[in-house]
């Protein structure tokens, strides 16, 4: 039987609208039902092969509610998020399309939003994006025409007012669930909760946080967020992920902007026999701590180059509580079509010569008596 | 956080230099008009005074509205822009975006942010409060938050700013604000402008 968050006419089709929902997607349904959501990040391929995307998405099958399609994360060039999303929606996945302001101006972004929504993308995540200096092509021109806040507002206006930023009308607005990013672990710490308030005002309906390694710091942040009542206005997903080793953690800390890793975490990884296993265990421990914090609606697992561990992490932390997120089932109709094609292949080949001969030998009486258009069906009956 | 070693301006400069391009050490990808931030930081520390001063100044400009109208806003645009560029350029490193947000950003000019963010800091701010892109520059938005806390109307920092209208670059923000204020005042008093 099809999953209840799937269109019975096909997994790639939008879901039925529900009251109070702004999108026709699965992620919004899961969150609004009050279930603990799990999202993951797809490692974008450096290739033009769609199978690469399908393979990388299949790892998450049955474990996540949404898959982030990153938009050149860390300013490194990969397959575009629009392209990845187009492929994923074909297969019925629920991608979260990230848009970074670094590479596109407002004209390109608004066009992409329409295109993505038309292809069935139900979730859009608005980011500022890392500076070009962080990536593989530091000579690129940083665009930053909009910032994440005005991008949120732009998409919200497109969705709610059916208008471009310029005021020109849209005939069909993009029905999307709007997301943003938060980083409670970077200064100015006391401004961060207010920044979330600003993002909500601009249109954010869910937020995913940067890697959380410092749970006490996150608790502090959430306390302020609850005081402001923000956890009731948007869904907060905490970013978590396994660290492969203490060396990786050190490298990330000094080279990737905005990731805060306390010394205690590195010490714990260093002290372990099997650092990879310890990294995974640390991630599970953090999930178990943050899921109890009031106002947390889910987790966002960023297991860069360790995507195969996402299922284990989600399973072992038990955050799904037995719930089975949508997974791609083979379409029963596909099976039928495959059988028919097989039968055709095995069947007898039509011999044109023979058929012509039969036609030639048909008694002239029938041929003459029948009108021109009738000759073919008559022939078939003969045979 | 333990940012053990401060990298020079450009992250992984050596690796990038290998590409063959001339990449001098300590040069950041975004244009830098000042090498020291002393004056800019002074402006943030004295944001309350500057807020008070600007309020008086704006009133004076509005009082001069008949003068601007007499000469024509179009004709005074160039000299006023010239003055504005230099008056704001020294204390704020003004980039002449033409739609000044200093009052809402704690007297720290957001156009100095390498990402030109006008709505708050990005997630890449270093633990020492410096910029992700230019490691030796104090984050414009960390400063803005500090400055806004000193100001009377500092909570303007909470308002969502519109995207920059690039067609207003290199025009006078003072004249625009004055013309708008005058129009609003005339509309309120009921006489036609």
Coordinates of C-alpha atoms in Angstrom, one line a residue:
Chain A
X1 CA 0.0 0.0 0.0
X2 CA 1.2 3.5 -0.7
X3 CA 2.5 5.6 2.2
X4 CA -0.2 8.0 3.6
X5 CA 2.0 10.9 2.6
X6 CA 2.1 9.9 -1.0
X7 CA -0.2 10.8 -3.9
X8 CA -1.9 7.6 -4.9
X9 CA -1.7 8.6 -8.5
X10 CA 2.1 8.7 -8.4
X11 CA 4.8 9.5 -5.9
X12 CA 6.1 12.3 -8.0
X13 CA 2.8 14.2 -7.9
X14 CA 2.0 16.9 -5.3
X15 CA 0.0 15.9 -2.2
X16 CA -3.6 17.1 -1.5
X17 CA -3.7 20.5 0.1
X18 CA -4.4 20.6 3.8
X19 CA -5.9 23.6 5.6
X20 CA -3.2 25.8 7.2
X21 CA -0.5 24.3 5.0
X22 CA 1.4 26.5 2.7
X23 CA 2.9 23.7 0.6
X24 CA 1.8 20.4 -0.9
X25 CA 4.9 18.6 0.5
X26 CA 5.6 15.9 2.9
X27 CA 8.0 17.7 5.2
X28 CA 5.4 20.3 6.2
X29 CA 2.8 17.6 6.9
X30 CA 5.2 15.7 9.2
X31 CA 6.2 18.9 11.1
X32 CA 2.6 20.2 11.4
X33 CA 1.4 16.8 12.7
X34 CA 3.9 17.3 15.6
X35 CA 6.1 14.5 14.6
X36 CA 9.9 14.6 15.2
X37 CA 11.3 15.3 11.8
X38 CA 14.5 14.1 10.4
X39 CA 16.2 15.7 7.4
X40 CA 19.6 14.9 5.8
X41 CA 21.9 16.6 3.4
X42 CA 22.7 15.1 0.0
X43 CA 26.3 15.2 -1.1
X44 CA 26.0 16.9 -4.5
X45 CA 27.8 15.0 -7.3
X46 CA 30.4 16.5 -9.6
X47 CA 28.9 14.8 -12.6
X48 CA 26.1 15.0 -15.2
X49 CA 24.8 11.6 -14.4
X50 CA 21.4 11.4 -12.9
X51 CA 22.1 8.0 -11.4
X52 CA 24.7 9.6 -9.1
X53 CA 21.9 11.7 -7.5
X54 CA 19.5 8.7 -7.3
X55 CA 22.2 6.6 -5.7
X56 CA 23.1 9.2 -3.1
X57 CA 19.4 9.8 -2.3
X58 CA 18.7 6.1 -2.0
X59 CA 21.0 5.8 1.0
X60 CA 18.4 7.8 3.0
X61 CA 15.4 5.8 1.9
X62 CA 13.0 5.3 4.7
X63 CA 14.9 7.3 7.3
X64 CA 14.4 10.9 6.5
X65 CA 11.5 13.3 5.8
X66 CA 13.4 15.7 3.6
X67 CA 16.7 15.9 1.7
X68 CA 18.6 19.1 1.5
X69 CA 19.9 19.9 -2.0
X70 CA 22.8 22.2 -1.3
X71 CA 23.5 25.2 -3.5
X72 CA 27.3 25.0 -3.9
X73 CA 28.0 24.7 -0.2
X74 CA 31.2 26.2 1.0
X75 CA 31.3 28.0 -2.4
X76 CA 32.5 24.8 -4.0
X77 CA 31.1 24.1 -7.4
X78 CA 28.8 21.0 -7.7
X79 CA 25.6 20.0 -9.5
X80 CA 23.1 22.9 -9.0
X81 CA 20.4 22.6 -6.4
X82 CA 17.7 23.2 -9.0
X83 CA 19.0 20.3 -11.0
X84 CA 19.2 17.9 -8.0
X85 CA 15.7 18.9 -6.9
X86 CA 14.3 18.3 -10.4
X87 CA 15.7 14.8 -10.4
X88 CA 14.6 14.1 -6.8
X89 CA 11.0 15.2 -7.3
X90 CA 10.7 12.9 -10.3
X91 CA 11.4 10.0 -8.0
X92 CA 9.0 11.3 -5.4
X93 CA 11.5 12.4 -2.8
X94 CA 10.9 15.6 -0.8
X95 CA 13.9 17.8 -1.5
X96 CA 14.6 21.0 0.4
X97 CA 16.0 23.3 -2.2
X98 CA 18.7 25.6 -0.8
X99 CA 19.2 28.9 -2.4
X100 CA 22.4 30.8 -1.6
X101 CA 22.5 34.6 -2.3
X102 CA 26.2 34.3 -3.3
X103 CA 25.8 33.2 -6.9
X104 CA 22.5 34.7 -8.2
X105 CA 20.9 38.0 -8.3
X106 CA 17.2 38.6 -7.6
X107 CA 16.2 38.1 -11.2
X108 CA 17.8 34.6 -11.4
X109 CA 16.6 33.6 -8.0
X110 CA 12.9 34.5 -8.6
X111 CA 13.0 32.5 -11.8
X112 CA 14.5 29.5 -10.1
X113 CA 11.9 29.6 -7.4
X114 CA 9.1 29.4 -10.0
X115 CA 10.9 26.7 -12.0
X116 CA 11.5 24.7 -8.9
X117 CA 8.0 25.0 -7.6
X118 CA 6.7 23.9 -11.1
X119 CA 8.8 20.8 -10.8
X120 CA 7.3 19.9 -7.5
X121 CA 9.7 21.3 -5.0
X122 CA 7.7 22.0 -1.9
X123 CA 10.5 23.3 0.5
X124 CA 12.9 26.1 -0.1
X125 CA 15.7 27.1 2.2
X126 CA 17.0 30.6 2.0
X127 CA 20.7 31.1 2.8
X128 CA 23.2 33.9 2.5
X129 CA 25.9 31.5 1.5
X130 CA 29.6 31.3 2.3
X131 CA 32.0 33.8 0.8
X132 CA 33.6 32.9 -2.4
X133 CA 37.0 32.8 -0.6
X134 CA 36.0 29.6 1.1
X135 CA 35.6 27.6 -2.1
X136 CA 37.5 26.2 -5.0
X137 CA 37.0 29.2 -7.2
X138 CA 38.0 32.2 -5.1
X139 CA 38.3 34.4 -8.2
X140 CA 34.5 34.4 -8.7
X141 CA 32.5 37.5 -8.3
X142 CA 30.5 37.4 -5.1
X143 CA 26.9 38.5 -6.0
X144 CA 25.0 38.9 -2.7
X145 CA 22.3 40.9 -4.3
X146 CA 19.8 39.9 -1.7
X147 CA 20.6 38.6 1.8
X148 CA 18.9 35.6 3.4
X149 CA 16.3 37.9 5.0
X150 CA 15.3 39.7 1.9
X151 CA 15.3 36.4 0.0
X152 CA 12.9 35.0 2.5
X153 CA 10.7 38.0 2.2
X154 CA 10.9 37.8 -1.6
X155 CA 9.7 34.2 -1.8
X156 CA 7.1 34.8 0.8
X157 CA 5.7 37.7 -1.3
X158 CA 5.8 35.5 -4.4
X159 CA 3.8 32.8 -2.5
X160 CA 1.4 34.9 -0.5
X161 CA 0.8 37.9 -2.7
X162 CA 1.3 36.2 -6.1
X163 CA 3.8 38.9 -7.1
X164 CA 7.4 39.3 -8.1
X165 CA 9.5 41.7 -6.0
X166 CA 8.8 44.3 -8.7
X167 CA 5.1 44.0 -8.2
X168 CA 4.3 42.1 -11.4
X169 CA 1.7 39.5 -11.0
X170 CA 2.2 35.7 -11.1
X171 CA -0.6 33.6 -12.5
X172 CA 0.2 30.7 -10.2
X173 CA 2.2 31.4 -7.1
X174 CA 4.9 28.9 -5.9
X175 CA 3.4 26.9 -3.0
X176 CA 6.5 26.4 -0.9
X177 CA 7.4 25.8 2.8
X178 CA 10.0 28.3 3.7
X179 CA 13.1 27.5 5.6
X180 CA 16.1 29.4 6.9
X181 CA 19.3 28.6 8.7
X182 CA 20.4 29.6 12.2
X183 CA 23.8 29.6 13.9
X184 CA 23.5 30.0 17.7
X185 CA 27.2 29.3 18.0
X186 CA 28.6 32.4 16.5
X187 CA 28.8 35.9 17.9
X188 CA 27.0 38.2 18.6
X189 CA 25.4 35.6 20.8
X190 CA 22.8 37.8 22.4
X191 CA 21.6 39.0 19.0
X192 CA 21.1 35.5 17.6
X193 CA 17.6 34.9 19.0
X194 CA 16.4 38.3 17.7
X195 CA 17.9 37.4 14.3
X196 CA 15.6 34.3 14.4
X197 CA 12.7 36.5 15.2
X198 CA 13.6 38.7 12.2
X199 CA 13.8 35.6 10.0
X200 CA 10.3 34.5 11.2
X201 CA 9.0 38.0 10.5
X202 CA 10.5 37.8 7.0
X203 CA 8.8 34.4 6.4
X204 CA 10.7 31.5 7.8
X205 CA 8.5 28.6 8.8
X206 CA 11.2 26.1 9.7
X207 CA 14.9 26.6 10.5
X208 CA 17.8 24.2 10.4
X209 CA 20.8 25.0 12.7
X210 CA 24.5 24.8 12.1
X211 CA 26.3 21.8 13.6
X212 CA 25.5 21.6 17.3
X213 CA 28.4 20.3 19.3
X214 CA 27.9 22.5 22.3
X215 CA 24.6 21.5 23.9
X216 CA 24.8 23.8 26.9
X217 CA 25.2 26.7 24.6
X218 CA 22.3 25.6 22.5
X219 CA 20.2 25.2 25.6
X220 CA 20.9 28.8 26.5
X221 CA 19.9 29.9 23.1
X222 CA 16.7 27.9 23.2
X223 CA 15.8 29.4 26.5
X224 CA 15.9 32.8 25.0
X225 CA 14.0 31.6 22.0
X226 CA 11.2 30.2 24.2
X227 CA 11.1 33.5 26.2
X228 CA 10.5 35.3 22.9
X229 CA 7.8 32.6 22.0
X230 CA 9.6 31.9 18.7
X231 CA 9.4 28.1 19.0
X232 CA 5.7 28.3 18.5
X233 CA 6.0 30.3 15.3
X234 CA 8.5 28.1 13.5
X235 CA 9.9 24.6 13.6
X236 CA 13.4 24.3 14.8
X237 CA 15.6 21.5 13.5
X238 CA 19.0 21.0 15.2
X239 CA 21.9 20.3 13.0
X240 CA 24.0 17.3 14.0
X241 CA 26.5 15.1 12.4
X242 CA 29.2 12.5 13.0
X243 CA 32.9 13.6 13.0
X244 CA 35.2 11.1 11.3
X245 CA 38.1 11.8 13.6
X246 CA 39.7 14.3 16.0
X247 CA 41.9 15.5 13.1
X248 CA 38.8 16.2 10.9
X249 CA 37.2 18.0 13.8
X250 CA 40.3 20.2 14.2
X251 CA 40.5 20.9 10.5
X252 CA 36.8 21.8 10.3
X253 CA 37.1 24.1 13.3
X254 CA 39.9 26.1 11.8
X255 CA 38.9 26.0 8.1
X256 CA 35.1 25.9 7.8
X257 CA 33.5 29.2 8.8
X258 CA 30.9 29.2 11.5
X259 CA 31.3 25.7 13.1
X260 CA 32.0 25.8 16.8
X261 CA 33.5 22.6 18.2
X262 CA 34.4 22.7 22.0
X263 CA 37.7 21.3 23.1
X264 CA 35.9 18.7 25.2
X265 CA 34.5 17.1 22.0
X266 CA 37.9 16.9 20.4
X267 CA 39.4 15.4 23.6
X268 CA 36.6 12.8 23.6
X269 CA 37.3 11.8 20.0
X270 CA 41.1 11.8 20.6
X271 CA 40.7 9.5 23.6
X272 CA 38.7 6.9 21.7
X273 CA 40.1 3.6 20.3
X274 CA 38.0 3.8 17.2
X275 CA 37.5 7.5 16.4
X276 CA 35.0 7.0 13.7
X277 CA 32.8 4.9 15.9
X278 CA 33.1 7.4 18.7
X279 CA 32.2 10.2 16.4
X280 CA 29.0 8.4 15.5
X281 CA 28.3 7.7 19.2
X282 CA 28.9 11.4 20.0
X283 CA 26.4 12.4 17.4
X284 CA 23.8 10.0 18.8
X285 CA 24.4 11.3 22.3
X286 CA 24.0 14.9 21.2
X287 CA 20.7 13.9 19.4
X288 CA 19.4 12.3 22.6
X289 CA 20.2 15.4 24.5
X290 CA 18.8 18.0 22.1
X291 CA 15.6 16.1 21.4
X292 CA 14.5 16.6 25.0
X293 CA 14.9 20.4 24.7
X294 CA 11.5 22.1 24.6
X295 CA 10.9 23.7 21.2
X296 CA 13.0 21.4 19.1
X297 CA 11.0 19.8 16.3
X298 CA 13.5 17.7 14.6
X299 CA 17.1 17.1 13.6
X300 CA 19.0 17.8 10.5
X301 CA 21.7 15.2 10.0
X302 CA 24.7 16.5 8.1
X303 CA 27.0 13.5 7.5
X304 CA 29.2 14.8 4.8
X305 CA 30.9 11.8 3.1
X306 CA 29.5 9.5 5.8
X307 CA 26.0 9.5 4.4
X308 CA 25.8 5.7 4.9
X309 CA 25.7 6.3 8.7
X310 CA 22.6 8.4 8.6
X311 CA 20.3 5.4 8.8
X312 CA 22.2 3.9 11.7
X313 CA 22.3 7.2 13.6
X314 CA 18.6 7.8 13.2
X315 CA 17.8 4.2 14.1
X316 CA 20.1 4.0 17.1
X317 CA 18.9 7.4 18.5
X318 CA 15.3 6.2 18.2
X319 CA 14.0 9.7 17.3
X320 CA 11.5 8.3 14.9
X321 CA 9.8 6.2 17.6
X322 CA 8.9 3.5 15.2
X323 CA 7.5 5.9 12.6
X324 CA 8.4 5.0 9.0
X325 CA 9.2 8.0 6.8
X326 CA 8.2 7.7 3.1
X327 CA 10.4 5.5 1.1
X328 CA 10.6 5.0 -2.6
X329 CA 8.8 1.8 -3.5
X330 CA 9.0 0.4 -7.0
X331 CA 5.9 1.4 -8.9
X332 CA 3.6 -1.7 -9.5
X333 CA 2.7 -0.3 -12.9
X334 CA 6.4 -0.3 -13.9
X335 CA 6.4 -4.1 -13.2
X336 CA 3.5 -4.6 -15.5
X337 CA 5.1 -2.6 -18.3
X338 CA 8.3 -4.5 -17.9
X339 CA 6.5 -7.8 -18.3
X340 CA 4.7 -6.6 -21.4
X341 CA 7.9 -5.4 -23.0
X342 CA 9.5 -8.8 -22.2
X343 CA 6.6 -10.6 -23.8
X344 CA 6.9 -8.5 -26.9
X345 CA 10.6 -9.3 -27.1
X346 CA 9.9 -13.0 -26.9
X347 CA 7.0 -12.9 -29.3
X348 CA 7.0 -13.8 -32.9
X349 CA 8.4 -11.1 -35.2
X350 CA 6.0 -9.9 -37.9
X351 CA 7.0 -11.1 -41.3
X352 CA 6.2 -8.2 -43.7
X353 CA 6.8 -10.3 -46.7
X354 CA 4.3 -13.0 -45.6
X355 CA 1.8 -10.4 -44.7
X356 CA 2.0 -8.8 -48.2
X357 CA 1.6 -12.2 -49.7
X358 CA -1.5 -12.8 -47.7
X359 CA -2.8 -9.5 -48.9
X360 CA -2.1 -10.3 -52.5
X361 CA -3.9 -13.7 -52.3
X362 CA -7.0 -12.3 -50.7
X363 CA -10.0 -12.9 -53.0
X364 CA -10.5 -9.9 -55.3
X365 CA -14.2 -10.0 -54.5
X366 CA -13.7 -8.8 -50.9
X367 CA -11.1 -6.2 -51.9
X368 CA -13.3 -4.7 -54.6
X369 CA -16.4 -4.8 -52.5
X370 CA -14.9 -3.0 -49.6
X371 CA -14.2 0.7 -49.6
X372 CA -10.6 1.8 -49.5
X373 CA -10.5 2.6 -45.8
X374 CA -11.9 -0.8 -44.9
X375 CA -9.2 -2.9 -46.6
X376 CA -6.9 -3.1 -43.6
X377 CA -9.3 -4.4 -41.0
X378 CA -10.6 -6.9 -43.5
X379 CA -7.1 -8.1 -44.0
X380 CA -6.6 -8.6 -40.3
X381 CA -9.7 -10.7 -40.0
X382 CA -8.5 -12.8 -42.9
X383 CA -5.3 -13.5 -41.1
Chain B
X1 CA 36.6 29.3 20.4
X2 CA 40.2 28.3 19.9
X3 CA 41.0 29.9 16.6
X4 CA 44.6 28.8 17.2
X5 CA 46.2 30.4 14.2
X6 CA 44.9 33.5 12.6
X7 CA 45.0 33.1 8.8
X8 CA 46.1 36.0 6.7
X9 CA 43.3 37.7 4.7
X10 CA 42.7 34.9 2.2
X11 CA 41.9 31.4 3.4
X12 CA 44.4 28.8 2.1
X13 CA 46.2 31.4 0.1
X14 CA 49.1 29.1 -0.7
X15 CA 46.9 26.5 -2.4
X16 CA 45.2 29.2 -4.4
X17 CA 48.6 30.7 -5.4
X18 CA 49.5 27.4 -7.0
X19 CA 46.9 28.0 -9.6
X20 CA 49.4 30.3 -11.1
X21 CA 47.6 33.6 -10.4
X22 CA 49.5 36.3 -8.5
X23 CA 48.1 36.1 -5.0
X24 CA 49.9 38.3 -2.6
X25 CA 49.5 37.2 1.0
X26 CA 47.0 39.0 3.2
X27 CA 44.9 40.3 0.4
X28 CA 41.2 39.6 0.7
X29 CA 38.9 39.1 -2.3
X30 CA 36.7 42.0 -1.4
X31 CA 37.9 45.5 -2.0
X32 CA 39.2 47.1 1.1
X33 CA 39.4 50.9 1.4
X34 CA 40.8 51.0 4.9
X35 CA 43.5 48.9 6.4
X36 CA 42.7 49.9 9.9
X37 CA 39.2 50.1 11.4
X38 CA 40.0 52.6 14.2
X39 CA 37.7 55.4 13.0
X40 CA 34.9 53.0 12.1
X41 CA 35.0 51.5 15.6
X42 CA 35.1 55.0 17.1
X43 CA 31.9 55.8 15.3
X44 CA 30.3 52.6 16.8
X45 CA 31.4 53.5 20.3
X46 CA 29.9 56.9 19.9
X47 CA 26.8 55.8 18.2
X48 CA 24.5 57.5 20.7
X49 CA 26.2 60.9 20.1
X50 CA 26.1 60.4 16.4
X51 CA 22.4 59.4 16.5
X52 CA 21.7 62.7 18.4
X53 CA 23.9 64.7 16.0
X54 CA 22.2 63.1 12.9
X55 CA 18.8 63.9 14.3
X56 CA 19.7 67.6 14.5
X57 CA 21.4 67.5 11.1
X58 CA 18.3 65.9 9.5
X59 CA 16.1 68.6 11.0
X60 CA 18.4 71.3 9.6
X61 CA 18.4 69.7 6.1
X62 CA 14.6 69.6 6.3
X63 CA 14.5 73.3 7.2
X64 CA 16.6 73.9 4.2
X65 CA 13.9 72.2 2.0
X66 CA 12.8 75.5 0.5
X67 CA 16.4 76.2 -0.5
X68 CA 16.8 72.8 -2.2
X69 CA 13.5 73.3 -3.9
X70 CA 14.5 76.7 -5.1
X71 CA 17.7 75.4 -6.8
X72 CA 16.0 72.2 -7.7
X73 CA 16.8 68.8 -6.1
X74 CA 18.3 67.6 -9.4
X75 CA 20.8 70.5 -9.5
X76 CA 22.0 70.2 -5.9
X77 CA 22.3 66.5 -6.2
X78 CA 25.9 66.5 -7.4
X79 CA 27.5 68.9 -4.9
X80 CA 25.5 67.4 -2.0
X81 CA 26.6 63.9 -3.0
X82 CA 30.2 65.1 -3.1
X83 CA 29.9 66.4 0.4
X84 CA 28.0 63.4 1.7
X85 CA 30.6 61.0 0.3
X86 CA 33.4 62.6 2.1
X87 CA 31.6 63.5 5.3
X88 CA 30.4 59.9 5.7
X89 CA 33.4 58.3 4.1
X90 CA 35.7 59.2 6.9
X91 CA 33.9 58.1 10.0
X92 CA 31.9 55.2 8.5
X93 CA 33.8 54.0 5.4
X94 CA 30.6 54.9 3.6
X95 CA 30.2 53.0 0.3
X96 CA 27.5 55.4 -1.1
X97 CA 24.8 52.8 -1.6
X98 CA 22.4 55.8 -1.7
X99 CA 20.0 54.4 0.9
X100 CA 21.7 54.9 4.2
X101 CA 20.8 52.4 7.0
X102 CA 23.3 53.7 9.6
X103 CA 20.5 54.7 12.1
X104 CA 19.2 51.1 12.0
X105 CA 22.6 49.4 12.1
X106 CA 24.2 50.9 15.2
X107 CA 26.3 53.4 13.1
X108 CA 28.2 50.5 11.5
X109 CA 27.9 50.7 7.8
X110 CA 26.5 47.3 6.5
X111 CA 27.9 47.9 3.0
X112 CA 31.3 47.2 4.5
X113 CA 30.3 43.6 5.1
X114 CA 31.9 41.5 2.4
X115 CA 28.5 40.0 1.8
X116 CA 26.8 43.4 2.1
X117 CA 24.3 41.9 4.5
X118 CA 21.7 44.5 5.7
X119 CA 19.8 42.3 8.1
X120 CA 22.2 40.9 10.6
X121 CA 25.4 38.8 10.8
X122 CA 25.9 35.7 8.8
X123 CA 26.6 32.4 10.4
X124 CA 30.3 32.6 9.7
X125 CA 31.4 35.1 12.3
X126 CA 34.5 34.0 14.0
X127 CA 34.6 33.3 17.7
X128 CA 36.7 36.4 18.3
X129 CA 34.0 38.5 16.6
X130 CA 35.9 38.9 13.3
X131 CA 34.8 38.5 9.8
X132 CA 34.8 35.1 8.0
X133 CA 35.9 36.6 4.7
X134 CA 38.4 39.1 6.1
X135 CA 39.8 37.5 9.2
X136 CA 41.4 40.7 10.6
X137 CA 38.3 42.9 10.2
X138 CA 35.9 43.1 13.2
X139 CA 32.5 41.8 11.9
X140 CA 30.4 44.7 10.8
X141 CA 27.3 43.2 12.4
X142 CA 28.9 42.4 15.8
X143 CA 29.8 46.1 15.9
X144 CA 26.4 47.1 14.7
X145 CA 24.8 45.1 17.6
X146 CA 27.1 46.8 20.1
X147 CA 26.4 50.2 18.6
X148 CA 22.7 49.7 18.5
X149 CA 22.6 48.9 22.2
X150 CA 24.0 52.4 23.0
X151 CA 21.4 54.1 20.9
X152 CA 18.0 55.5 22.0
X153 CA 16.3 54.1 18.9
X154 CA 18.6 51.1 18.7
X155 CA 15.8 48.6 18.3
X156 CA 15.5 49.7 14.7
X157 CA 18.0 47.0 14.1
X158 CA 15.2 44.5 14.5
X159 CA 13.3 45.8 11.5
X160 CA 13.7 43.8 8.2
X161 CA 15.5 45.9 5.6
X162 CA 14.5 45.9 2.0
X163 CA 17.0 44.7 -0.6
X164 CA 19.4 47.4 -1.8
X165 CA 18.2 49.2 -4.9
X166 CA 21.3 49.2 -6.9
X167 CA 20.1 51.9 -9.2
X168 CA 20.4 54.4 -6.3
X169 CA 24.1 53.9 -5.9
X170 CA 26.3 57.1 -5.8
X171 CA 23.3 59.3 -5.1
X172 CA 22.6 61.4 -2.0
X173 CA 20.7 59.6 0.7
X174 CA 20.4 62.9 2.6
X175 CA 18.5 64.6 -0.1
X176 CA 16.2 61.6 -0.6
X177 CA 15.4 61.4 3.1
X178 CA 14.8 65.1 3.2
X179 CA 12.5 65.1 0.1
X180 CA 10.5 62.2 1.6
X181 CA 10.2 63.9 5.0
X182 CA 9.1 67.1 3.4
X183 CA 6.5 65.3 1.3
X184 CA 5.2 63.5 4.4
X185 CA 5.1 66.8 6.3
X186 CA 3.2 68.5 3.5
X187 CA 0.8 65.6 3.2
X188 CA 0.2 65.8 7.0
X189 CA -0.5 69.5 7.0
X190 CA -2.7 69.2 4.0
X191 CA -1.0 71.7 1.6
X192 CA 0.2 70.5 -1.7
X193 CA 3.9 70.1 -2.2

